[in-house]
Tab-separated table of C-alpha atoms in Angstrom:
chain	number	residue	atom	x	y	z
A	1	UNK	CA	30.545	-21.314	58.736
A	2	UNK	CA	33.225	-21.783	61.556
A	3	UNK	CA	33.363	-20.355	65.062
A	4	UNK	CA	36.445	-19.245	66.912
A	5	UNK	CA	37.248	-18.172	70.051
A	6	UNK	CA	38.685	-14.608	69.808
A	7	UNK	CA	41.577	-13.632	71.899
A	8	UNK	CA	39.233	-11.144	74.025
A	9	UNK	CA	37.302	-14.470	74.702
A	10	UNK	CA	34.224	-13.415	72.678
A	11	UNK	CA	32.897	-16.280	70.338
A	12	UNK	CA	33.338	-15.038	66.810
A	13	UNK	CA	31.572	-16.751	63.641
A	14	UNK	CA	32.819	-16.424	60.391
A	15	UNK	CA	32.420	-17.681	56.791
A	16	UNK	CA	35.527	-18.817	54.918
A	17	UNK	CA	35.645	-19.022	51.521
A	18	UNK	CA	38.668	-20.045	49.340
A	19	UNK	CA	38.712	-20.002	45.695
A	20	UNK	CA	41.500	-21.458	43.581
A	21	UNK	CA	42.699	-18.588	40.956
A	22	UNK	CA	45.864	-20.374	39.382
A	23	UNK	CA	47.626	-23.689	39.564
A	24	UNK	CA	51.103	-24.549	38.836
A	25	UNK	CA	53.496	-27.056	39.047
A	26	UNK	CA	54.867	-26.081	42.320
A	27	UNK	CA	51.036	-25.753	43.665
A	28	UNK	CA	49.048	-22.449	42.844
A	29	UNK	CA	47.561	-19.696	44.029
A	30	UNK	CA	44.485	-18.818	45.748
A	31	UNK	CA	42.378	-16.123	47.374
A	32	UNK	CA	40.205	-16.679	50.734
A	33	UNK	CA	37.262	-14.453	51.932
A	34	UNK	CA	36.539	-14.030	55.437
A	35	UNK	CA	33.195	-12.525	56.374
A	36	UNK	CA	32.372	-12.263	60.043
A	37	UNK	CA	29.015	-13.248	61.128
A	38	UNK	CA	28.991	-12.852	64.433
A	39	UNK	CA	26.447	-10.105	64.550
A	40	UNK	CA	24.455	-11.987	62.319
A	41	UNK	CA	23.919	-15.199	64.370
A	42	UNK	CA	23.402	-12.804	67.594
A	43	UNK	CA	20.791	-11.537	66.012
A	44	UNK	CA	19.414	-15.159	65.170
A	45	UNK	CA	19.867	-16.454	68.456
A	46	UNK	CA	18.265	-13.456	69.806
A	47	UNK	CA	15.518	-13.858	67.504
A	48	UNK	CA	15.068	-17.559	68.091
A	49	UNK	CA	15.418	-16.630	72.229
A	50	UNK	CA	12.547	-13.949	71.525
A	51	UNK	CA	10.443	-16.470	69.394
A	52	UNK	CA	10.610	-19.095	72.247
A	53	UNK	CA	9.438	-16.794	74.720
A	54	UNK	CA	6.321	-15.189	72.765
A	55	UNK	CA	5.696	-18.771	71.818
A	56	UNK	CA	5.950	-19.569	75.899
A	57	UNK	CA	3.605	-16.475	76.718
A	58	UNK	CA	1.112	-16.815	73.777
A	59	UNK	CA	0.776	-20.723	74.539
A	60	UNK	CA	-0.180	-19.679	78.288
A	61	UNK	CA	-2.931	-17.271	77.302
A	62	UNK	CA	-6.560	-18.887	77.346
A	63	UNK	CA	-7.525	-17.115	74.471
A	64	UNK	CA	-7.083	-18.279	70.945
A	65	UNK	CA	-4.350	-16.483	69.070
A	66	UNK	CA	-3.669	-16.714	65.103
A	67	UNK	CA	-1.698	-14.709	62.581
A	68	UNK	CA	-2.706	-14.606	59.041
A	69	UNK	CA	-0.696	-12.979	56.189
A	70	UNK	CA	-1.786	-10.399	53.231
A	71	UNK	CA	-2.816	-13.755	51.694
A	72	UNK	CA	-5.102	-14.782	54.615
A	73	UNK	CA	-2.744	-17.585	55.103
A	74	UNK	CA	-2.206	-18.662	58.534
A	75	UNK	CA	1.292	-18.115	59.495
A	76	UNK	CA	0.767	-18.706	63.213
A	77	UNK	CA	-1.805	-20.417	65.878
A	78	UNK	CA	-1.107	-20.911	69.532
A	79	UNK	CA	-2.482	-24.119	71.223
A	80	UNK	CA	-5.458	-22.570	72.198
A	81	UNK	CA	-6.786	-21.486	68.408
A	82	UNK	CA	-5.519	-24.705	67.309
A	83	UNK	CA	-7.656	-26.568	69.222
A	84	UNK	CA	-10.644	-24.448	68.999
A	85	UNK	CA	-10.309	-25.890	65.281
A	86	UNK	CA	-10.222	-29.284	66.094
A	87	UNK	CA	-6.422	-29.948	66.201
A	88	UNK	CA	-4.082	-31.039	69.194
A	89	UNK	CA	-1.644	-28.327	68.870
A	90	UNK	CA	-0.190	-26.044	66.615
A	91	UNK	CA	2.310	-28.561	65.598
A	92	UNK	CA	-0.448	-30.637	64.266
A	93	UNK	CA	-2.382	-27.611	62.789
A	94	UNK	CA	0.748	-26.720	60.803
A	95	UNK	CA	1.088	-29.805	58.906
A	96	UNK	CA	-2.521	-29.650	57.718
A	97	UNK	CA	-3.009	-27.578	54.222
A	98	UNK	CA	-5.491	-24.994	54.464
A	99	UNK	CA	-8.753	-27.042	52.597
A	100	UNK	CA	-8.369	-29.589	55.442
A	101	UNK	CA	-8.574	-26.822	58.036
A	102	UNK	CA	-11.527	-25.155	56.481
A	103	UNK	CA	-13.137	-28.644	56.046
A	104	UNK	CA	-12.765	-29.368	59.693
A	105	UNK	CA	-15.722	-26.991	60.908
A	106	UNK	CA	-18.759	-24.881	60.075
A	107	UNK	CA	-18.917	-21.006	60.351
A	108	UNK	CA	-22.095	-19.520	61.500
A	109	UNK	CA	-23.398	-15.973	62.847
A	110	UNK	CA	-24.909	-16.158	66.453
A	111	UNK	CA	-28.080	-17.086	65.091
A	112	UNK	CA	-26.625	-20.291	63.247
A	113	UNK	CA	-27.010	-18.997	59.671
A	114	UNK	CA	-23.749	-19.662	57.691
A	115	UNK	CA	-21.534	-16.970	57.822
A	116	UNK	CA	-19.322	-16.307	54.896
A	117	UNK	CA	-15.470	-16.296	55.214
A	118	UNK	CA	-15.487	-12.562	53.856
A	119	UNK	CA	-17.243	-11.211	56.948
A	120	UNK	CA	-14.998	-12.924	59.345
A	121	UNK	CA	-12.834	-10.084	61.093
A	122	UNK	CA	-9.660	-11.025	60.093
A	123	UNK	CA	-11.036	-10.808	56.271
A	124	UNK	CA	-12.399	-7.437	56.845
A	125	UNK	CA	-9.287	-5.974	59.024
A	126	UNK	CA	-7.420	-6.765	55.631
A	127	UNK	CA	-9.686	-5.145	53.587
A	128	UNK	CA	-9.144	-1.801	55.656
A	129	UNK	CA	-11.693	-1.856	58.327
A	130	UNK	CA	-10.569	-0.788	61.993
A	131	UNK	CA	-10.208	-3.643	64.556
A	132	UNK	CA	-13.503	-5.461	63.516
A	133	UNK	CA	-15.072	-8.006	65.698
A	134	UNK	CA	-18.029	-10.512	65.416
A	135	UNK	CA	-19.684	-12.747	67.470
A	136	UNK	CA	-18.867	-16.423	65.564
A	137	UNK	CA	-20.771	-19.647	66.331
A	138	UNK	CA	-19.376	-22.814	64.901
A	139	UNK	CA	-19.189	-26.429	64.910
A	140	UNK	CA	-16.598	-28.966	64.476
A	141	UNK	CA	-17.752	-31.103	61.478
A	142	UNK	CA	-19.588	-34.417	62.778
A	143	UNK	CA	-20.370	-33.264	66.249
A	144	UNK	CA	-23.102	-31.450	67.856
A	145	UNK	CA	-21.279	-29.367	70.254
A	146	UNK	CA	-21.786	-25.759	68.892
A	147	UNK	CA	-19.239	-23.357	70.396
A	148	UNK	CA	-19.017	-19.578	70.307
A	149	UNK	CA	-16.055	-17.066	70.207
A	150	UNK	CA	-16.005	-13.315	70.271
A	151	UNK	CA	-13.308	-12.799	67.663
A	152	UNK	CA	-11.538	-9.486	67.342
A	153	UNK	CA	-9.080	-8.789	64.545
A	154	UNK	CA	-5.997	-6.261	64.276
A	155	UNK	CA	-4.192	-5.199	61.372
A	156	UNK	CA	-0.180	-4.524	61.961
A	157	UNK	CA	1.279	-2.313	59.503
A	158	UNK	CA	4.797	-1.181	58.291
A	159	UNK	CA	5.920	2.660	58.762
A	160	UNK	CA	4.533	3.480	55.138
A	161	UNK	CA	0.790	2.136	56.534
A	162	UNK	CA	0.709	-1.076	54.384
A	163	UNK	CA	-0.627	-4.172	55.998
A	164	UNK	CA	2.170	-6.646	56.982
A	165	UNK	CA	-0.314	-9.170	58.883
A	166	UNK	CA	-3.164	-9.627	61.107
A	167	UNK	CA	-3.623	-10.827	64.626
A	168	UNK	CA	-6.778	-12.257	65.299
A	169	UNK	CA	-8.344	-13.114	69.269
A	170	UNK	CA	-10.640	-15.631	70.128
A	171	UNK	CA	-12.610	-15.345	73.511
A	172	UNK	CA	-14.514	-18.319	74.137
A	173	UNK	CA	-17.903	-17.265	75.398
A	174	UNK	CA	-19.487	-20.660	74.740
A	175	UNK	CA	-20.295	-21.288	78.826
A	176	UNK	CA	-22.095	-17.873	78.855
A	177	UNK	CA	-24.253	-18.404	75.542
A	178	UNK	CA	-25.105	-21.931	76.728
A	179	UNK	CA	-26.356	-20.239	79.868
A	180	UNK	CA	-28.549	-17.780	78.173
A	181	UNK	CA	-30.085	-20.458	75.914
A	182	UNK	CA	-30.602	-22.511	78.907
A	183	UNK	CA	-32.429	-19.290	80.424
A	184	UNK	CA	-34.632	-18.581	77.648
A	185	UNK	CA	-35.456	-22.098	77.082
A	186	UNK	CA	-36.653	-22.417	80.818
A	187	UNK	CA	-38.578	-18.617	80.159
A	188	UNK	CA	-40.185	-20.385	77.095
A	189	UNK	CA	-41.278	-23.701	79.176
A	190	UNK	CA	-42.526	-21.296	82.150
A	191	UNK	CA	-44.433	-18.994	79.228
A	192	UNK	CA	-46.009	-22.470	78.185
A	193	UNK	CA	-46.896	-23.404	81.725
A	194	UNK	CA	-48.332	-20.067	82.487
A	195	UNK	CA	-50.652	-20.300	79.076
A	196	UNK	CA	-51.983	-23.797	80.186
A	197	UNK	CA	-52.828	-23.012	83.616
A	198	UNK	CA	-54.722	-19.967	82.282
A	199	UNK	CA	-56.530	-22.076	79.841
A	200	UNK	CA	-57.243	-24.811	82.477
A	201	UNK	CA	-58.418	-22.000	85.015
A	202	UNK	CA	-60.657	-20.526	81.673
A	203	UNK	CA	-62.273	-24.226	81.483
A	204	UNK	CA	-62.800	-24.437	85.035
A	205	UNK	CA	-64.700	-20.915	85.479
A	206	UNK	CA	-66.528	-21.917	82.350
A	207	UNK	CA	-67.595	-25.510	83.613
A	208	UNK	CA	-68.519	-23.809	86.797
A	209	UNK	CA	-70.850	-21.414	84.960
A	210	UNK	CA	-72.444	-23.920	83.066
A	211	UNK	CA	-72.865	-26.059	85.821
A	212	UNK	CA	-74.155	-23.482	88.033
A	213	UNK	CA	-76.715	-22.553	85.465
A	214	UNK	CA	-77.770	-26.052	84.777
A	215	UNK	CA	-78.247	-26.857	88.148
A	216	UNK	CA	-80.190	-23.552	89.605
A	217	UNK	CA	-83.333	-24.530	87.452
A	218	UNK	CA	-84.118	-27.966	88.726
A	219	UNK	CA	-83.387	-26.788	92.452
A	220	UNK	CA	-85.585	-23.767	92.131
A	221	UNK	CA	-87.966	-26.065	91.162
A	222	UNK	CA	-87.617	-28.622	93.971
A	223	UNK	CA	-87.478	-25.544	96.571
A	224	UNK	CA	-90.609	-24.565	95.367
A	225	UNK	CA	-92.342	-27.998	95.572
A	226	UNK	CA	-90.725	-27.889	98.854
A	227	UNK	CA	-92.584	-24.783	99.829
A	228	UNK	CA	-95.887	-26.070	98.734
A	229	UNK	CA	-95.532	-29.641	100.677
A	230	UNK	CA	-94.734	-27.444	103.514
A	231	UNK	CA	-97.458	-25.120	103.156
A	232	UNK	CA	-99.973	-28.387	103.416
A	233	UNK	CA	-101.018	-28.030	99.823
A	234	UNK	CA	-101.254	-31.834	99.781
A	235	UNK	CA	-102.324	-32.187	103.127
A	236	UNK	CA	-100.867	-31.393	106.564
A	237	UNK	CA	-97.403	-32.912	106.957
A	238	UNK	CA	-96.282	-34.799	110.274
A	239	UNK	CA	-92.950	-34.006	112.036
A	240	UNK	CA	-91.055	-36.509	110.269
A	241	UNK	CA	-92.119	-35.082	106.874
A	242	UNK	CA	-91.551	-31.675	107.915
A	243	UNK	CA	-87.867	-32.531	109.145
A	244	UNK	CA	-87.439	-34.234	105.737
A	245	UNK	CA	-88.649	-30.960	103.850
A	246	UNK	CA	-86.216	-28.811	106.143
A	247	UNK	CA	-83.148	-30.792	105.245
A	248	UNK	CA	-84.214	-30.793	101.420
A	249	UNK	CA	-84.765	-26.992	101.665
A	250	UNK	CA	-81.265	-26.450	103.491
A	251	UNK	CA	-79.320	-28.672	100.610
A	252	UNK	CA	-80.790	-27.193	97.723
A	253	UNK	CA	-80.089	-23.496	99.433
A	254	UNK	CA	-76.476	-24.714	99.663
A	255	UNK	CA	-76.118	-26.127	96.371
A	256	UNK	CA	-77.523	-22.686	95.096
A	257	UNK	CA	-74.843	-20.624	96.940
A	258	UNK	CA	-72.231	-22.865	95.232
């Protein structure tokens, strides 16, 4: 392919193909075919420019974006999605084979149970489901750091309605899910503390009821004997003894009131 400057000032791309038709002693004959590649080159340049701009736009998006073909083969991922899958960027992800990519992380549903690949939104979109979505919990192998993403998928179709590819969007909701789990754990702790306090109060009430019953019987007897002594059954009491009886009676009454 050659590039020439046209008389109009426009750059022209051509492909020159020369074929020898006959050789003679004086030289020979040949044919030359010149194909104008300018439109094709300009289209390719435009596509490269558009692709670069698209990469820049998707690279700045905080959500993970991936594209898979009709065979579920990953054909594109922005850096956010690549990092969610345990790679530094899309360049590193692109160099890995599918088996390595799949072995990098464990996919689960919200409850932490294993989630079959067939239930992921991208696979469901390829199967014909319209705009499926799924809250996906996943963990990079070898780590204890669980992540949550709300995954949405949409199939892109041609004019005949045939699926060309599926675009997946991963919205990271890890922060809100961890906060939700922390609140649930706090609520569970509060419930345990409340139950423990209830048990303690119940035990206290039972103890006081038992002690009240155990103490009341001998105190009543003490007060009865005090009244008898104070009435002079065993003889008259002097003033000092009467004061003792009054103190015993007052203390007993106080205990009965507890």
